[in-house]
Amino acid sequence: MPESTQKTCRIDTTGDPDCLRLLQLTDTHLCAETGGTLLDMDTDRSLQLVIAQALRERGNPDAVLCTGDLSDRGSRAAYQRLEGYLQAIAAPSFWLPGNHDDRGEMLAATRDKHRLPGEIRGGQWQIIMLDSQIPGEVGGQLGENELQRLASTLEAGRQEGLHALVCLHHQPVRIGSAWIDEQMVADAEQFWRLLDGHDSVKAVLWGHVHQQIDRHHNAIALMASPSTCVQFAPGSTDFKADDKPPGYRWLDLCADGSIKTGVSRVTDAEFTVDLESGGYL
Ligand SMILES: [Fe+2]
């Protein structure tokens, strides 16, 4: 298990003491060079527009969660630029790796040794950051170590009466798009068996699917969010990009265990995207 995932970071509720205010930015896919593109979209530009809109609409959050595919090809320069763009937000940011990322390069690029924590605590909440990456593969898997860490972290939180938000990159449920459902968390059955035994878990949040999803698994909210760049079309058998604009998700984690959340997209700018592309790898 990487040493960094053993760490717990603490954050403060700065605005409303009863509410932890979060901003999720996911699948930023920054390239090695500034202005590099994914399916013809300039991913530096789209991320900067998303950040500016999030600040306009929501103000500074208490923390930013970046849920993977932060660089398109795991380049250190991309992570360094990401860190620079995130400086526009007066809040700590926490990252977890996606299939496009390189954990070693992420850690090498950042000036903050707490950038990839295993757990974040703030208010009445614990946010558990899981690593679903299998190096060199597109699909995800948690594996025995991460599942064990999830179990022990949840148990520690339960003893302190904390509510839990679980974050990872890959989707732990089928979303209804055959091509990307092949890449879902391989050991999702064990994951859900574990979560079903913990009433403290209020929500699971992920990236990877480049689209908004708001569903429930029993009492647990399931959330996926737009990429800050290219979107994927829901319900598609084969890879298909969507013409929806880039966006972000905000989450307010309330002291009573309830969650307020929403997605917002950049609608006041034009974006180029190759809708005929058969893939993005
Ligand atoms: Fe992605």
mmCIF file of C-alpha atoms and ligand atoms in Angstrom:
data_model
loop_
_atom_site.group_PDB
_atom_site.id
_atom_site.type_symbol
_atom_site.label_atom_id
_atom_site.label_comp_id
_atom_site.label_asym_id
_atom_site.label_seq_id
_atom_site.Cartn_x
_atom_site.Cartn_y
_atom_site.Cartn_z
ATOM 1 C CA MET A 1 0.000 0.000 0.000
ATOM 2 C CA PRO A 2 1.466 3.413 -0.912
ATOM 3 C CA GLU A 3 2.508 5.336 2.181
ATOM 4 C CA SER A 4 0.477 8.391 1.182
ATOM 5 C CA THR A 5 -2.819 6.474 1.363
ATOM 6 C CA GLN A 6 -2.232 5.847 5.067
ATOM 7 C CA LYS A 7 -2.540 9.542 5.799
ATOM 8 C CA THR A 8 -5.572 11.357 7.142
ATOM 9 C CA CYS A 9 -5.950 15.057 6.328
ATOM 10 C CA ARG A 10 -8.146 17.407 8.316
ATOM 11 C CA ILE A 11 -10.083 20.283 6.832
ATOM 12 C CA ASP A 12 -12.186 23.009 8.391
ATOM 13 C CA THR A 13 -15.709 24.117 7.651
ATOM 14 C CA THR A 14 -15.076 27.753 6.863
ATOM 15 C CA GLY A 15 -18.489 29.132 5.983
ATOM 16 C CA ASP A 16 -21.340 27.182 7.558
ATOM 17 C CA PRO A 17 -20.132 25.193 10.617
ATOM 18 C CA ASP A 18 -22.855 22.598 10.010
ATOM 19 C CA CYS A 19 -21.796 21.964 6.441
ATOM 20 C CA LEU A 20 -18.653 20.785 4.664
ATOM 21 C CA ARG A 21 -18.644 22.421 1.246
ATOM 22 C CA LEU A 22 -16.921 20.441 -1.504
ATOM 23 C CA LEU A 23 -16.147 20.962 -5.171
ATOM 24 C CA GLN A 24 -15.499 17.907 -7.333
ATOM 25 C CA LEU A 25 -13.389 18.353 -10.465
ATOM 26 C CA THR A 26 -12.868 15.154 -12.408
ATOM 27 C CA ASP A 27 -11.223 13.790 -15.533
ATOM 28 C CA THR A 28 -9.363 16.965 -16.357
ATOM 29 C CA HIS A 29 -7.172 15.019 -18.866
ATOM 30 C CA LEU A 30 -4.482 17.688 -19.034
ATOM 31 C CA CYS A 31 -1.861 16.891 -21.667
ATOM 32 C CA ALA A 32 1.901 17.194 -21.354
ATOM 33 C CA GLU A 33 1.833 20.470 -23.297
ATOM 34 C CA THR A 34 -0.291 23.488 -22.410
ATOM 35 C CA GLY A 35 -3.292 23.642 -24.733
ATOM 36 C CA GLY A 36 -3.129 19.951 -25.646
ATOM 37 C CA THR A 37 -6.420 18.479 -26.789
ATOM 38 C CA LEU A 38 -8.670 15.484 -26.155
ATOM 39 C CA LEU A 39 -11.006 14.821 -29.106
ATOM 40 C CA ASP A 40 -10.110 18.329 -30.330
ATOM 41 C CA MET A 41 -11.017 19.998 -27.016
ATOM 42 C CA ASP A 42 -8.360 22.157 -25.320
ATOM 43 C CA THR A 43 -8.435 20.616 -21.853
ATOM 44 C CA ASP A 44 -6.463 23.417 -20.152
ATOM 45 C CA ARG A 45 -8.980 25.973 -21.379
ATOM 46 C CA SER A 46 -12.039 23.922 -20.434
ATOM 47 C CA LEU A 47 -10.698 23.282 -16.905
ATOM 48 C CA GLN A 48 -9.960 26.971 -16.365
ATOM 49 C CA LEU A 49 -13.476 27.908 -17.527
ATOM 50 C CA VAL A 50 -15.004 25.302 -15.198
ATOM 51 C CA ILE A 51 -12.997 26.582 -12.220
ATOM 52 C CA ALA A 52 -13.970 30.184 -12.947
ATOM 53 C CA GLN A 53 -17.642 29.231 -13.168
ATOM 54 C CA ALA A 54 -17.515 27.177 -9.963
ATOM 55 C CA LEU A 55 -16.010 30.139 -8.105
ATOM 56 C CA ARG A 56 -18.612 32.516 -9.548
ATOM 57 C CA GLU A 57 -21.509 30.221 -8.678
ATOM 58 C CA ARG A 58 -20.398 28.658 -5.401
ATOM 59 C CA GLY A 59 -17.509 30.713 -4.026
ATOM 60 C CA ASN A 60 -14.548 29.013 -2.384
ATOM 61 C CA PRO A 61 -15.357 25.525 -1.066
ATOM 62 C CA ASP A 62 -13.794 23.956 2.017
ATOM 63 C CA ALA A 63 -11.993 21.420 -0.185
ATOM 64 C CA VAL A 64 -11.642 20.311 -3.806
ATOM 65 C CA LEU A 65 -11.809 16.614 -4.723
ATOM 66 C CA CYS A 66 -10.088 15.648 -7.983
ATOM 67 C CA THR A 67 -11.230 12.125 -8.801
ATOM 68 C CA GLY A 68 -8.767 10.868 -11.362
ATOM 69 C CA ASP A 69 -7.660 11.073 -14.998
ATOM 70 C CA LEU A 70 -6.107 14.375 -14.011
ATOM 71 C CA SER A 71 -3.428 14.015 -16.672
ATOM 72 C CA ASP A 72 -4.231 12.387 -20.003
ATOM 73 C CA ARG A 73 -0.968 10.434 -20.052
ATOM 74 C CA GLY A 74 0.414 10.682 -16.546
ATOM 75 C CA SER A 75 2.765 13.552 -17.303
ATOM 76 C CA ARG A 76 4.398 15.503 -14.487
ATOM 77 C CA ALA A 77 4.002 18.778 -16.392
ATOM 78 C CA ALA A 78 0.240 18.243 -16.516
ATOM 79 C CA TYR A 79 0.035 17.746 -12.732
ATOM 80 C CA GLN A 80 2.168 20.834 -12.190
ATOM 81 C CA ARG A 81 -0.199 22.901 -14.356
ATOM 82 C CA LEU A 82 -3.194 21.412 -12.533
ATOM 83 C CA GLU A 83 -1.727 22.538 -9.235
ATOM 84 C CA GLY A 84 -1.269 26.006 -10.711
ATOM 85 C CA TYR A 85 -4.868 26.212 -11.955
ATOM 86 C CA LEU A 86 -6.174 25.035 -8.582
ATOM 87 C CA GLN A 87 -4.432 27.934 -6.878
ATOM 88 C CA ALA A 88 -7.345 30.067 -8.101
ATOM 89 C CA ILE A 89 -9.396 28.287 -5.425
ATOM 90 C CA ALA A 90 -8.692 29.212 -1.804
ATOM 91 C CA ALA A 91 -9.083 25.656 -0.490
ATOM 92 C CA PRO A 92 -6.955 22.511 -0.275
ATOM 93 C CA SER A 93 -7.291 20.036 -3.140
ATOM 94 C CA PHE A 94 -7.032 16.281 -2.814
ATOM 95 C CA TRP A 95 -6.343 13.916 -5.686
ATOM 96 C CA LEU A 96 -6.812 10.245 -6.423
ATOM 97 C CA PRO A 97 -5.507 8.410 -9.496
ATOM 98 C CA GLY A 98 -7.496 7.262 -12.532
ATOM 99 C CA ASN A 99 -6.470 4.867 -15.269
ATOM 100 C CA HIS A 100 -4.741 7.666 -17.209
ATOM 101 C CA ASP A 101 -2.693 8.745 -14.200
ATOM 102 C CA ASP A 102 0.705 7.909 -12.798
ATOM 103 C CA ARG A 103 0.692 8.021 -8.996
ATOM 104 C CA GLY A 104 4.459 8.491 -8.823
ATOM 105 C CA GLU A 105 4.343 11.474 -11.187
ATOM 106 C CA MET A 106 1.399 12.959 -9.267
ATOM 107 C CA LEU A 107 3.372 12.849 -6.040
ATOM 108 C CA ALA A 108 6.535 14.100 -7.724
ATOM 109 C CA ALA A 109 4.701 17.047 -9.274
ATOM 110 C CA THR A 110 2.947 18.345 -6.199
ATOM 111 C CA ARG A 111 4.409 20.604 -3.552
ATOM 112 C CA ASP A 112 1.905 19.291 -0.995
ATOM 113 C CA LYS A 113 2.818 15.954 0.533
ATOM 114 C CA HIS A 114 -0.826 15.546 1.603
ATOM 115 C CA ARG A 115 -2.167 15.795 -1.969
ATOM 116 C CA LEU A 116 -3.128 12.099 -2.190
ATOM 117 C CA PRO A 117 -4.459 11.212 1.264
ATOM 118 C CA GLY A 118 -6.251 8.023 2.168
ATOM 119 C CA GLU A 119 -8.823 9.872 4.218
ATOM 120 C CA ILE A 120 -9.992 13.440 4.759
ATOM 121 C CA ARG A 121 -11.878 14.469 7.878
ATOM 122 C CA GLY A 122 -13.925 17.593 8.362
ATOM 123 C CA GLY A 123 -17.000 18.421 10.424
ATOM 124 C CA GLN A 124 -18.987 15.246 11.080
ATOM 125 C CA TRP A 125 -17.599 13.546 7.990
ATOM 126 C CA GLN A 126 -14.867 11.240 6.799
ATOM 127 C CA ILE A 127 -14.100 11.217 3.075
ATOM 128 C CA ILE A 128 -12.349 8.024 2.042
ATOM 129 C CA MET A 129 -10.187 8.304 -1.068
ATOM 130 C CA LEU A 130 -9.733 4.906 -2.748
ATOM 131 C CA ASP A 131 -7.313 3.888 -5.472
ATOM 132 C CA SER A 132 -9.084 1.787 -8.131
ATOM 133 C CA GLN A 133 -6.237 2.008 -10.629
ATOM 134 C CA ILE A 134 -4.586 -1.112 -12.040
ATOM 135 C CA PRO A 135 -1.352 0.306 -13.486
ATOM 136 C CA GLY A 136 -1.279 -0.154 -17.263
ATOM 137 C CA GLU A 137 -4.935 -1.149 -17.534
ATOM 138 C CA VAL A 138 -8.087 0.789 -18.379
ATOM 139 C CA GLY A 139 -10.451 -1.075 -16.083
ATOM 140 C CA GLY A 140 -10.521 -0.679 -12.319
ATOM 141 C CA GLN A 141 -10.116 -2.873 -9.280
ATOM 142 C CA LEU A 142 -9.745 -2.054 -5.595
ATOM 143 C CA GLY A 143 -7.904 -5.170 -4.509
ATOM 144 C CA GLU A 144 -7.534 -6.703 -1.087
ATOM 145 C CA ASN A 145 -5.423 -3.901 0.427
ATOM 146 C CA GLU A 146 -7.778 -1.065 -0.510
ATOM 147 C CA LEU A 147 -10.830 -3.065 0.579
ATOM 148 C CA GLN A 148 -9.180 -3.783 3.910
ATOM 149 C CA ARG A 149 -8.227 -0.139 4.322
ATOM 150 C CA LEU A 150 -11.812 0.865 3.486
ATOM 151 C CA ALA A 151 -13.127 -1.505 6.161
ATOM 152 C CA SER A 152 -10.758 -0.310 8.881
ATOM 153 C CA THR A 153 -11.221 3.382 8.020
ATOM 154 C CA LEU A 154 -15.006 3.018 8.094
ATOM 155 C CA GLU A 155 -14.826 1.224 11.418
ATOM 156 C CA ALA A 156 -12.644 3.997 12.908
ATOM 157 C CA GLY A 157 -15.105 6.609 11.638
ATOM 158 C CA ARG A 158 -18.078 4.689 13.001
ATOM 159 C CA GLN A 159 -16.552 4.678 16.451
ATOM 160 C CA GLU A 160 -16.387 8.473 16.289
ATOM 161 C CA GLY A 161 -19.919 8.825 14.919
ATOM 162 C CA LEU A 162 -18.815 10.161 11.527
ATOM 163 C CA HIS A 163 -20.760 9.997 8.284
ATOM 164 C CA ALA A 164 -18.828 8.675 5.285
ATOM 165 C CA LEU A 165 -18.386 9.709 1.665
ATOM 166 C CA VAL A 166 -16.426 7.163 -0.405
ATOM 167 C CA CYS A 167 -14.563 8.432 -3.499
ATOM 168 C CA LEU A 168 -12.851 6.496 -6.275
ATOM 169 C CA HIS A 169 -12.177 6.844 -10.001
ATOM 170 C CA HIS A 170 -13.917 3.884 -11.649
ATOM 171 C CA GLN A 171 -17.638 3.259 -11.429
ATOM 172 C CA PRO A 172 -18.628 0.567 -8.894
ATOM 173 C CA VAL A 173 -21.979 -0.052 -10.652
ATOM 174 C CA ARG A 174 -23.040 -0.620 -14.250
ATOM 175 C CA ILE A 175 -24.140 2.675 -15.771
ATOM 176 C CA GLY A 176 -25.807 1.315 -18.930
ATOM 177 C CA SER A 177 -23.066 1.985 -21.507
ATOM 178 C CA ALA A 178 -21.666 -1.389 -22.582
ATOM 179 C CA TRP A 179 -18.204 -0.155 -23.636
ATOM 180 C CA ILE A 180 -17.423 1.558 -20.338
ATOM 181 C CA ASP A 181 -19.233 -0.939 -18.124
ATOM 182 C CA GLU A 182 -16.504 -3.401 -19.134
ATOM 183 C CA GLN A 183 -14.157 -1.135 -17.164
ATOM 184 C CA MET A 184 -16.141 -0.944 -13.920
ATOM 185 C CA VAL A 185 -14.567 -1.914 -10.601
ATOM 186 C CA ALA A 186 -13.864 -5.646 -10.980
ATOM 187 C CA ASP A 187 -14.363 -6.403 -7.293
ATOM 188 C CA ALA A 188 -17.506 -4.297 -6.921
ATOM 189 C CA GLU A 189 -19.330 -7.199 -5.286
ATOM 190 C CA GLN A 190 -16.911 -7.201 -2.331
ATOM 191 C CA PHE A 191 -17.052 -3.388 -2.229
ATOM 192 C CA TRP A 192 -20.839 -3.347 -1.899
ATOM 193 C CA ARG A 193 -20.883 -6.197 0.588
ATOM 194 C CA LEU A 194 -18.589 -4.113 2.761
ATOM 195 C CA LEU A 195 -20.546 -0.863 2.372
ATOM 196 C CA ASP A 196 -23.864 -2.595 3.021
ATOM 197 C CA GLY A 197 -22.613 -3.403 6.504
ATOM 198 C CA HIS A 198 -21.947 0.243 7.378
ATOM 199 C CA ASP A 199 -24.890 2.587 7.942
ATOM 200 C CA SER A 200 -22.449 5.484 8.184
ATOM 201 C CA VAL A 201 -21.838 5.430 4.411
ATOM 202 C CA LYS A 202 -24.068 8.088 2.875
ATOM 203 C CA ALA A 203 -22.642 8.369 -0.634
ATOM 204 C CA VAL A 204 -20.212 7.030 -3.227
ATOM 205 C CA LEU A 205 -18.706 9.479 -5.715
ATOM 206 C CA TRP A 206 -16.658 8.685 -8.812
ATOM 207 C CA GLY A 207 -15.296 9.976 -12.129
ATOM 208 C CA HIS A 208 -14.277 7.973 -15.232
ATOM 209 C CA VAL A 209 -17.674 7.965 -16.962
ATOM 210 C CA HIS A 210 -17.613 11.658 -18.021
ATOM 211 C CA GLN A 211 -21.335 12.114 -17.376
ATOM 212 C CA GLN A 212 -23.711 12.983 -14.561
ATOM 213 C CA ILE A 213 -25.287 10.131 -12.640
ATOM 214 C CA ASP A 214 -27.487 10.521 -9.554
ATOM 215 C CA ARG A 215 -28.940 7.265 -8.288
ATOM 216 C CA HIS A 216 -29.255 5.299 -5.073
ATOM 217 C CA HIS A 217 -28.093 1.915 -3.837
ATOM 218 C CA ASN A 218 -30.436 1.311 -0.900
ATOM 219 C CA ALA A 219 -29.890 4.448 1.229
ATOM 220 C CA ILE A 220 -26.498 5.271 -0.335
ATOM 221 C CA ALA A 221 -26.388 8.082 -2.911
ATOM 222 C CA LEU A 222 -24.457 7.166 -6.076
ATOM 223 C CA MET A 223 -22.937 10.078 -7.938
ATOM 224 C CA ALA A 224 -20.857 10.477 -11.064
ATOM 225 C CA SER A 225 -20.026 13.804 -12.589
ATOM 226 C CA PRO A 226 -19.220 15.551 -15.857
ATOM 227 C CA SER A 227 -15.600 15.759 -16.895
ATOM 228 C CA THR A 228 -14.062 19.216 -16.978
ATOM 229 C CA CYS A 229 -13.484 18.465 -20.685
ATOM 230 C CA VAL A 230 -15.094 15.950 -23.086
ATOM 231 C CA GLN A 231 -18.396 14.259 -22.154
ATOM 232 C CA PHE A 232 -19.455 10.679 -22.963
ATOM 233 C CA ALA A 233 -22.937 9.957 -24.304
ATOM 234 C CA PRO A 234 -25.120 7.996 -21.852
ATOM 235 C CA GLY A 235 -26.587 4.654 -22.923
ATOM 236 C CA SER A 236 -24.130 3.976 -25.765
ATOM 237 C CA THR A 237 -23.003 0.466 -26.753
ATOM 238 C CA ASP A 238 -19.736 1.687 -28.269
ATOM 239 C CA PHE A 239 -17.657 4.738 -27.408
ATOM 240 C CA LYS A 240 -19.536 7.931 -28.187
ATOM 241 C CA ALA A 241 -18.708 11.488 -27.184
ATOM 242 C CA ASP A 242 -21.519 13.812 -26.138
ATOM 243 C CA ASP A 243 -21.970 17.459 -27.045
ATOM 244 C CA LYS A 244 -22.811 18.507 -23.491
ATOM 245 C CA PRO A 245 -20.445 21.155 -22.101
ATOM 246 C CA PRO A 246 -17.774 20.596 -19.428
ATOM 247 C CA GLY A 247 -18.850 20.916 -15.824
ATOM 248 C CA TYR A 248 -18.351 20.261 -12.133
ATOM 249 C CA ARG A 249 -20.242 18.946 -9.104
ATOM 250 C CA TRP A 250 -20.698 20.703 -5.775
ATOM 251 C CA LEU A 251 -21.550 18.859 -2.569
ATOM 252 C CA ASP A 252 -22.572 20.180 0.825
ATOM 253 C CA LEU A 253 -22.070 17.475 3.468
ATOM 254 C CA CYS A 254 -24.344 18.387 6.368
ATOM 255 C CA ALA A 255 -23.725 17.533 10.018
ATOM 256 C CA ASP A 256 -26.916 15.440 10.175
ATOM 257 C CA GLY A 257 -25.615 13.124 7.435
ATOM 258 C CA SER A 258 -27.685 14.604 4.608
ATOM 259 C CA ILE A 259 -26.079 15.755 1.358
ATOM 260 C CA LYS A 260 -27.022 18.612 -0.927
ATOM 261 C CA THR A 261 -25.461 18.325 -4.362
ATOM 262 C CA GLY A 262 -25.735 19.554 -7.920
ATOM 263 C CA VAL A 263 -23.959 19.692 -11.250
ATOM 264 C CA SER A 264 -23.257 22.802 -13.269
ATOM 265 C CA ARG A 265 -21.934 23.111 -16.816
ATOM 266 C CA VAL A 266 -20.231 25.924 -18.681
ATOM 267 C CA THR A 267 -22.887 27.309 -20.997
ATOM 268 C CA ASP A 268 -21.398 30.720 -21.833
ATOM 269 C CA ALA A 269 -18.473 29.472 -23.958
ATOM 270 C CA GLU A 270 -18.076 27.483 -27.173
ATOM 271 C CA PHE A 271 -16.217 24.167 -27.127
ATOM 272 C CA THR A 272 -14.886 22.049 -29.964
ATOM 273 C CA VAL A 273 -15.299 18.280 -29.701
ATOM 274 C CA ASP A 274 -14.921 15.535 -32.299
ATOM 275 C CA LEU A 275 -18.286 13.774 -31.985
ATOM 276 C CA GLU A 276 -17.382 11.218 -34.682
ATOM 277 C CA SER A 277 -14.398 9.833 -32.818
ATOM 278 C CA GLY A 278 -14.457 6.122 -32.109
ATOM 279 C CA GLY A 279 -12.361 6.370 -28.949
ATOM 280 C CA TYR A 280 -10.053 8.482 -26.870
ATOM 281 C CA LEU A 281 -7.227 6.241 -25.744
HETATM 282 FE FE FE B 1 -11.464 10.117 -18.002
#
